[in-house]
Amino acid sequence: MAETPQGTKLNPGDVAPPGTPATGEAPCPDCQGKGTVNGQRCRNCDGTGVVIQGIAGG
Ligand SMILES: [Zn+2]
């Protein structure tokens, strides 16, 4: 059961809230970090160009 603190906005491409251990920002795979797809704001990263992904290993 995943719970997110109030006020934390997750984008569809995020796997965890920012600051979660073993996660970090990565270029959005949908827009290649540009924040836009076909001239429109990327929905995967909400136009930020980055998504929160799990970091393998460690
Ligand atoms: Zn994107």
PDB file of N, CA, C and O and ligand atoms in Angstrom:
ATOM      1  N   MET A   1       0.847  -1.203   0.000  1.00  0.00           N
ATOM      2  CA  MET A   1       0.000   0.000   0.000  1.00  0.00           C
ATOM      3  C   MET A   1       0.879   1.248   0.000  1.00  0.00           C
ATOM      4  O   MET A   1       1.627   1.494   0.922  1.00  0.00           O
ATOM      5  N   ALA A   2       0.773   1.994  -1.048  1.00  0.00           N
ATOM      6  CA  ALA A   2       1.606   3.187  -1.159  1.00  0.00           C
ATOM      7  C   ALA A   2       0.824   4.407  -0.695  1.00  0.00           C
ATOM      8  O   ALA A   2      -0.321   4.595  -1.063  1.00  0.00           O
ATOM      9  N   GLU A   3       1.465   5.178   0.133  1.00  0.00           N
ATOM     10  CA  GLU A   3       0.849   6.420   0.581  1.00  0.00           C
ATOM     11  C   GLU A   3       1.780   7.571   0.261  1.00  0.00           C
ATOM     12  O   GLU A   3       2.984   7.452   0.391  1.00  0.00           O
ATOM     13  N   THR A   4       1.198   8.676  -0.158  1.00  0.00           N
ATOM     14  CA  THR A   4       2.012   9.844  -0.444  1.00  0.00           C
ATOM     15  C   THR A   4       1.615  10.973   0.492  1.00  0.00           C
ATOM     16  O   THR A   4       0.432  11.166   0.759  1.00  0.00           O
ATOM     17  N   PRO A   5       2.610  11.684   0.992  1.00  0.00           N
ATOM     18  CA  PRO A   5       2.301  12.824   1.867  1.00  0.00           C
ATOM     19  C   PRO A   5       1.463  13.861   1.135  1.00  0.00           C
ATOM     20  O   PRO A   5       1.585  14.021  -0.068  1.00  0.00           O
ATOM     21  N   GLN A   6       0.621  14.514   1.878  1.00  0.00           N
ATOM     22  CA  GLN A   6      -0.188  15.553   1.261  1.00  0.00           C
ATOM     23  C   GLN A   6       0.703  16.642   0.685  1.00  0.00           C
ATOM     24  O   GLN A   6       1.704  17.024   1.272  1.00  0.00           O
ATOM     25  N   GLY A   7       0.334  17.107  -0.466  1.00  0.00           N
ATOM     26  CA  GLY A   7       1.098  18.168  -1.087  1.00  0.00           C
ATOM     27  C   GLY A   7       2.179  17.657  -2.013  1.00  0.00           C
ATOM     28  O   GLY A   7       2.791  18.416  -2.724  1.00  0.00           O
ATOM     29  N   THR A   8       2.422  16.358  -1.983  1.00  0.00           N
ATOM     30  CA  THR A   8       3.411  15.798  -2.889  1.00  0.00           C
ATOM     31  C   THR A   8       2.744  15.393  -4.191  1.00  0.00           C
ATOM     32  O   THR A   8       1.850  14.570  -4.182  1.00  0.00           O
ATOM     33  N   LYS A   9       3.201  15.991  -5.260  1.00  0.00           N
ATOM     34  CA  LYS A   9       2.581  15.724  -6.536  1.00  0.00           C
ATOM     35  C   LYS A   9       3.432  14.728  -7.315  1.00  0.00           C
ATOM     36  O   LYS A   9       4.599  14.962  -7.563  1.00  0.00           O
ATOM     37  N   LEU A  10       2.804  13.626  -7.655  1.00  0.00           N
ATOM     38  CA  LEU A  10       3.521  12.628  -8.440  1.00  0.00           C
ATOM     39  C   LEU A  10       3.065  12.680  -9.894  1.00  0.00           C
ATOM     40  O   LEU A  10       1.879  12.786 -10.166  1.00  0.00           O
ATOM     41  N   ASN A  11       4.020  12.607 -10.788  1.00  0.00           N
ATOM     42  CA  ASN A  11       3.692  12.514 -12.199  1.00  0.00           C
ATOM     43  C   ASN A  11       3.555  11.047 -12.571  1.00  0.00           C
ATOM     44  O   ASN A  11       4.070  10.171 -11.880  1.00  0.00           O
ATOM     45  N   PRO A  12       2.855  10.787 -13.659  1.00  0.00           N
ATOM     46  CA  PRO A  12       2.675   9.387 -14.075  1.00  0.00           C
ATOM     47  C   PRO A  12       3.984   8.627 -14.207  1.00  0.00           C
ATOM     48  O   PRO A  12       4.024   7.419 -13.981  1.00  0.00           O
ATOM     49  N   GLY A  13       5.044   9.333 -14.567  1.00  0.00           N
ATOM     50  CA  GLY A  13       6.320   8.651 -14.776  1.00  0.00           C
ATOM     51  C   GLY A  13       7.118   8.456 -13.509  1.00  0.00           C
ATOM     52  O   GLY A  13       8.171   7.822 -13.515  1.00  0.00           O
ATOM     53  N   ASP A  14       6.627   9.017 -12.391  1.00  0.00           N
ATOM     54  CA  ASP A  14       7.352   8.881 -11.131  1.00  0.00           C
ATOM     55  C   ASP A  14       6.991   7.572 -10.455  1.00  0.00           C
ATOM     56  O   ASP A  14       5.835   7.162 -10.432  1.00  0.00           O
ATOM     57  N   VAL A  15       8.002   6.931  -9.881  1.00  0.00           N
ATOM     58  CA  VAL A  15       7.737   5.693  -9.159  1.00  0.00           C
ATOM     59  C   VAL A  15       7.671   5.944  -7.660  1.00  0.00           C
ATOM     60  O   VAL A  15       7.215   5.104  -6.899  1.00  0.00           O
ATOM     61  N   ALA A  16       8.132   7.111  -7.232  1.00  0.00           N
ATOM     62  CA  ALA A  16       8.128   7.435  -5.812  1.00  0.00           C
ATOM     63  C   ALA A  16       8.241   8.943  -5.646  1.00  0.00           C
ATOM     64  O   ALA A  16       8.674   9.632  -6.568  1.00  0.00           O
ATOM     65  N   PRO A  17       7.832   9.457  -4.503  1.00  0.00           N
ATOM     66  CA  PRO A  17       7.979  10.894  -4.266  1.00  0.00           C
ATOM     67  C   PRO A  17       9.445  11.300  -4.253  1.00  0.00           C
ATOM     68  O   PRO A  17      10.299  10.491  -3.890  1.00  0.00           O
ATOM     69  N   PRO A  18       9.731  12.543  -4.664  1.00  0.00           N
ATOM     70  CA  PRO A  18      11.116  13.020  -4.608  1.00  0.00           C
ATOM     71  C   PRO A  18      11.686  12.900  -3.212  1.00  0.00           C
ATOM     72  O   PRO A  18      11.006  13.151  -2.230  1.00  0.00           O
ATOM     73  N   GLY A  19      12.922  12.454  -3.120  1.00  0.00           N
ATOM     74  CA  GLY A  19      13.568  12.316  -1.827  1.00  0.00           C
ATOM     75  C   GLY A  19      13.488  10.917  -1.264  1.00  0.00           C
ATOM     76  O   GLY A  19      14.101  10.627  -0.246  1.00  0.00           O
ATOM     77  N   THR A  20      12.722  10.047  -1.924  1.00  0.00           N
ATOM     78  CA  THR A  20      12.641   8.667  -1.462  1.00  0.00           C
ATOM     79  C   THR A  20      13.990   7.974  -1.635  1.00  0.00           C
ATOM     80  O   THR A  20      14.588   8.070  -2.693  1.00  0.00           O
ATOM     81  N   PRO A  21      14.462   7.299  -0.585  1.00  0.00           N
ATOM     82  CA  PRO A  21      15.741   6.574  -0.697  1.00  0.00           C
ATOM     83  C   PRO A  21      15.734   5.596  -1.861  1.00  0.00           C
ATOM     84  O   PRO A  21      14.705   4.997  -2.170  1.00  0.00           O
ATOM     85  N   ALA A  22      16.875   5.461  -2.497  1.00  0.00           N
ATOM     86  CA  ALA A  22      17.070   4.536  -3.618  1.00  0.00           C
ATOM     87  C   ALA A  22      16.312   4.962  -4.858  1.00  0.00           C
ATOM     88  O   ALA A  22      16.063   4.173  -5.750  1.00  0.00           O
ATOM     89  N   THR A  23      15.941   6.240  -4.893  1.00  0.00           N
ATOM     90  CA  THR A  23      15.334   6.758  -6.111  1.00  0.00           C
ATOM     91  C   THR A  23      16.039   8.046  -6.514  1.00  0.00           C
ATOM     92  O   THR A  23      16.717   8.669  -5.700  1.00  0.00           O
ATOM     93  N   GLY A  24      15.872   8.429  -7.749  1.00  0.00           N
ATOM     94  CA  GLY A  24      16.491   9.667  -8.206  1.00  0.00           C
ATOM     95  C   GLY A  24      15.867  10.125  -9.499  1.00  0.00           C
ATOM     96  O   GLY A  24      15.082   9.409 -10.106  1.00  0.00           O
ATOM     97  N   GLU A  25      16.231  11.347  -9.878  1.00  0.00           N
ATOM     98  CA  GLU A  25      15.682  11.876 -11.111  1.00  0.00           C
ATOM     99  C   GLU A  25      16.371  11.246 -12.314  1.00  0.00           C
ATOM    100  O   GLU A  25      17.571  11.019 -12.305  1.00  0.00           O
ATOM    101  N   ALA A  26      15.576  10.988 -13.338  1.00  0.00           N
ATOM    102  CA  ALA A  26      16.110  10.455 -14.583  1.00  0.00           C
ATOM    103  C   ALA A  26      15.386  11.137 -15.738  1.00  0.00           C
ATOM    104  O   ALA A  26      14.249  11.573 -15.579  1.00  0.00           O
ATOM    105  N   PRO A  27      16.079  11.267 -16.853  1.00  0.00           N
ATOM    106  CA  PRO A  27      15.413  11.874 -18.017  1.00  0.00           C
ATOM    107  C   PRO A  27      14.149  11.107 -18.378  1.00  0.00           C
ATOM    108  O   PRO A  27      14.130   9.885 -18.375  1.00  0.00           O
ATOM    109  N   CYS A  28      13.100  11.848 -18.645  1.00  0.00           N
ATOM    110  CA  CYS A  28      11.837  11.219 -18.994  1.00  0.00           C
ATOM    111  C   CYS A  28      11.976  10.408 -20.287  1.00  0.00           C
ATOM    112  O   CYS A  28      12.464  10.931 -21.287  1.00  0.00           O
ATOM    113  N   PRO A  29      11.585   9.137 -20.246  1.00  0.00           N
ATOM    114  CA  PRO A  29      11.724   8.294 -21.436  1.00  0.00           C
ATOM    115  C   PRO A  29      10.735   8.662 -22.535  1.00  0.00           C
ATOM    116  O   PRO A  29      10.956   8.336 -23.699  1.00  0.00           O
ATOM    117  N   ASP A  30       9.666   9.326 -22.169  1.00  0.00           N
ATOM    118  CA  ASP A  30       8.649   9.648 -23.165  1.00  0.00           C
ATOM    119  C   ASP A  30       9.047  10.856 -24.015  1.00  0.00           C
ATOM    120  O   ASP A  30       8.766  10.913 -25.199  1.00  0.00           O
ATOM    121  N   CYS A  31       9.689  11.831 -23.386  1.00  0.00           N
ATOM    122  CA  CYS A  31      10.036  13.053 -24.102  1.00  0.00           C
ATOM    123  C   CYS A  31      11.545  13.258 -24.177  1.00  0.00           C
ATOM    124  O   CYS A  31      12.018  14.278 -24.637  1.00  0.00           O
ATOM    125  N   GLN A  32      12.298  12.253 -23.718  1.00  0.00           N
ATOM    126  CA  GLN A  32      13.763  12.325 -23.735  1.00  0.00           C
ATOM    127  C   GLN A  32      14.275  13.562 -22.987  1.00  0.00           C
ATOM    128  O   GLN A  32      15.268  14.161 -23.368  1.00  0.00           O
ATOM    129  N   GLY A  33      13.568  13.935 -21.939  1.00  0.00           N
ATOM    130  CA  GLY A  33      14.022  15.038 -21.107  1.00  0.00           C
ATOM    131  C   GLY A  33      13.670  16.415 -21.642  1.00  0.00           C
ATOM    132  O   GLY A  33      14.054  17.409 -21.054  1.00  0.00           O
ATOM    133  N   LYS A  34      12.945  16.463 -22.741  1.00  0.00           N
ATOM    134  CA  LYS A  34      12.614  17.763 -23.320  1.00  0.00           C
ATOM    135  C   LYS A  34      11.404  18.403 -22.639  1.00  0.00           C
ATOM    136  O   LYS A  34      11.230  19.611 -22.645  1.00  0.00           O
ATOM    137  N   GLY A  35      10.547  17.570 -22.085  1.00  0.00           N
ATOM    138  CA  GLY A  35       9.373  18.104 -21.413  1.00  0.00           C
ATOM    139  C   GLY A  35       8.175  18.278 -22.329  1.00  0.00           C
ATOM    140  O   GLY A  35       7.088  18.604 -21.871  1.00  0.00           O
ATOM    141  N   THR A  36       8.422  18.099 -23.601  1.00  0.00           N
ATOM    142  CA  THR A  36       7.318  18.231 -24.556  1.00  0.00           C
ATOM    143  C   THR A  36       7.331  17.065 -25.539  1.00  0.00           C
ATOM    144  O   THR A  36       8.382  16.505 -25.851  1.00  0.00           O
ATOM    145  N   VAL A  37       6.172  16.684 -25.979  1.00  0.00           N
ATOM    146  CA  VAL A  37       6.037  15.648 -26.995  1.00  0.00           C
ATOM    147  C   VAL A  37       5.145  16.190 -28.112  1.00  0.00           C
ATOM    148  O   VAL A  37       4.001  16.552 -27.875  1.00  0.00           O
ATOM    149  N   ASN A  38       5.700  16.263 -29.288  1.00  0.00           N
ATOM    150  CA  ASN A  38       4.956  16.786 -30.436  1.00  0.00           C
ATOM    151  C   ASN A  38       4.411  18.188 -30.156  1.00  0.00           C
ATOM    152  O   ASN A  38       3.305  18.535 -30.548  1.00  0.00           O
ATOM    153  N   GLY A  39       5.201  18.991 -29.448  1.00  0.00           N
ATOM    154  CA  GLY A  39       4.805  20.368 -29.208  1.00  0.00           C
ATOM    155  C   GLY A  39       3.863  20.552 -28.037  1.00  0.00           C
ATOM    156  O   GLY A  39       3.469  21.659 -27.722  1.00  0.00           O
ATOM    157  N   GLN A  40       3.522  19.430 -27.366  1.00  0.00           N
ATOM    158  CA  GLN A  40       2.627  19.547 -26.222  1.00  0.00           C
ATOM    159  C   GLN A  40       3.333  19.058 -24.966  1.00  0.00           C
ATOM    160  O   GLN A  40       4.237  18.243 -25.023  1.00  0.00           O
ATOM    161  N   ARG A  41       2.886  19.556 -23.831  1.00  0.00           N
ATOM    162  CA  ARG A  41       3.508  19.180 -22.567  1.00  0.00           C
ATOM    163  C   ARG A  41       3.432  17.673 -22.355  1.00  0.00           C
ATOM    164  O   ARG A  41       2.373  17.072 -22.497  1.00  0.00           O
ATOM    165  N   CYS A  42       4.566  17.113 -22.018  1.00  0.00           N
ATOM    166  CA  CYS A  42       4.624  15.669 -21.801  1.00  0.00           C
ATOM    167  C   CYS A  42       3.786  15.291 -20.577  1.00  0.00           C
ATOM    168  O   CYS A  42       3.913  15.880 -19.513  1.00  0.00           O
ATOM    169  N   ARG A  43       2.937  14.314 -20.766  1.00  0.00           N
ATOM    170  CA  ARG A  43       2.061  13.907 -19.669  1.00  0.00           C
ATOM    171  C   ARG A  43       2.778  12.983 -18.696  1.00  0.00           C
ATOM    172  O   ARG A  43       2.383  12.848 -17.540  1.00  0.00           O
ATOM    173  N   ASN A  44       3.809  12.327 -19.174  1.00  0.00           N
ATOM    174  CA  ASN A  44       4.513  11.374 -18.319  1.00  0.00           C
ATOM    175  C   ASN A  44       5.267  12.086 -17.197  1.00  0.00           C
ATOM    176  O   ASN A  44       5.327  11.602 -16.072  1.00  0.00           O
ATOM    177  N   CYS A  45       5.837  13.243 -17.529  1.00  0.00           N
ATOM    178  CA  CYS A  45       6.649  13.977 -16.546  1.00  0.00           C
ATOM    179  C   CYS A  45       6.032  15.335 -16.240  1.00  0.00           C
ATOM    180  O   CYS A  45       6.619  16.124 -15.522  1.00  0.00           O
ATOM    181  N   ASP A  46       4.865  15.602 -16.790  1.00  0.00           N
ATOM    182  CA  ASP A  46       4.169  16.869 -16.591  1.00  0.00           C
ATOM    183  C   ASP A  46       5.013  18.051 -17.047  1.00  0.00           C
ATOM    184  O   ASP A  46       4.968  19.120 -16.469  1.00  0.00           O
ATOM    185  N   GLY A  47       5.809  17.816 -18.070  1.00  0.00           N
ATOM    186  CA  GLY A  47       6.566  18.903 -18.654  1.00  0.00           C
ATOM    187  C   GLY A  47       7.876  19.218 -17.947  1.00  0.00           C
ATOM    188  O   GLY A  47       8.572  20.144 -18.313  1.00  0.00           O
ATOM    189  N   THR A  48       8.215  18.429 -16.924  1.00  0.00           N
ATOM    190  CA  THR A  48       9.447  18.702 -16.199  1.00  0.00           C
ATOM    191  C   THR A  48      10.670  18.125 -16.926  1.00  0.00           C
ATOM    192  O   THR A  48      11.778  18.551 -16.717  1.00  0.00           O
ATOM    193  N   GLY A  49      10.449  17.113 -17.738  1.00  0.00           N
ATOM    194  CA  GLY A  49      11.560  16.493 -18.454  1.00  0.00           C
ATOM    195  C   GLY A  49      12.283  15.445 -17.645  1.00  0.00           C
ATOM    196  O   GLY A  49      13.200  14.795 -18.134  1.00  0.00           O
ATOM    197  N   VAL A  50      11.903  15.317 -16.390  1.00  0.00           N
ATOM    198  CA  VAL A  50      12.540  14.291 -15.549  1.00  0.00           C
ATOM    199  C   VAL A  50      11.471  13.515 -14.801  1.00  0.00           C
ATOM    200  O   VAL A  50      10.392  14.018 -14.526  1.00  0.00           O
ATOM    201  N   VAL A  51      11.790  12.286 -14.477  1.00  0.00           N
ATOM    202  CA  VAL A  51      10.899  11.461 -13.684  1.00  0.00           C
ATOM    203  C   VAL A  51      11.712  10.839 -12.537  1.00  0.00           C
ATOM    204  O   VAL A  51      12.928  10.749 -12.608  1.00  0.00           O
ATOM    205  N   ILE A  52      11.023  10.446 -11.492  1.00  0.00           N
ATOM    206  CA  ILE A  52      11.687   9.795 -10.368  1.00  0.00           C
ATOM    207  C   ILE A  52      11.689   8.291 -10.623  1.00  0.00           C
ATOM    208  O   ILE A  52      10.638   7.686 -10.777  1.00  0.00           O
ATOM    209  N   GLN A  53      12.883   7.745 -10.661  1.00  0.00           N
ATOM    210  CA  GLN A  53      12.992   6.314 -10.916  1.00  0.00           C
ATOM    211  C   GLN A  53      13.829   5.657  -9.830  1.00  0.00           C
ATOM    212  O   GLN A  53      14.638   6.286  -9.159  1.00  0.00           O
ATOM    213  N   GLY A  54      13.616   4.357  -9.693  1.00  0.00           N
ATOM    214  CA  GLY A  54      14.409   3.598  -8.740  1.00  0.00           C
ATOM    215  C   GLY A  54      15.832   3.448  -9.242  1.00  0.00           C
ATOM    216  O   GLY A  54      16.068   3.345 -10.435  1.00  0.00           O
ATOM    217  N   ILE A  55      16.772   3.467  -8.308  1.00  0.00           N
ATOM    218  CA  ILE A  55      18.174   3.301  -8.672  1.00  0.00           C
ATOM    219  C   ILE A  55      18.582   1.866  -8.358  1.00  0.00           C
ATOM    220  O   ILE A  55      18.481   1.426  -7.216  1.00  0.00           O
ATOM    221  N   ALA A  56      19.032   1.174  -9.381  1.00  0.00           N
ATOM    222  CA  ALA A  56      19.409  -0.220  -9.196  1.00  0.00           C
ATOM    223  C   ALA A  56      20.739  -0.337  -8.469  1.00  0.00           C
ATOM    224  O   ALA A  56      21.584   0.526  -8.551  1.00  0.00           O
ATOM    225  N   GLY A  57      20.878  -1.412  -7.759  1.00  0.00           N
ATOM    226  CA  GLY A  57      22.122  -1.655  -7.041  1.00  0.00           C
ATOM    227  C   GLY A  57      22.262  -0.815  -5.798  1.00  0.00           C
ATOM    228  O   GLY A  57      21.292  -0.305  -5.257  1.00  0.00           O
ATOM    229  N   GLY A  58      23.499  -0.600  -5.371  1.00  0.00           N
ATOM    230  CA  GLY A  58      23.715   0.206  -4.173  1.00  0.00           C
ATOM    231  C   GLY A  58      24.155  -0.690  -3.057  1.00  0.00           C
ATOM    232  O   GLY A  58      25.241  -0.880  -2.733  1.00  0.00           O
TER     233      GLY A  58
HETATM  234 ZN    ZN B   1       8.322  13.624 -20.316  1.00  0.00          ZN
END
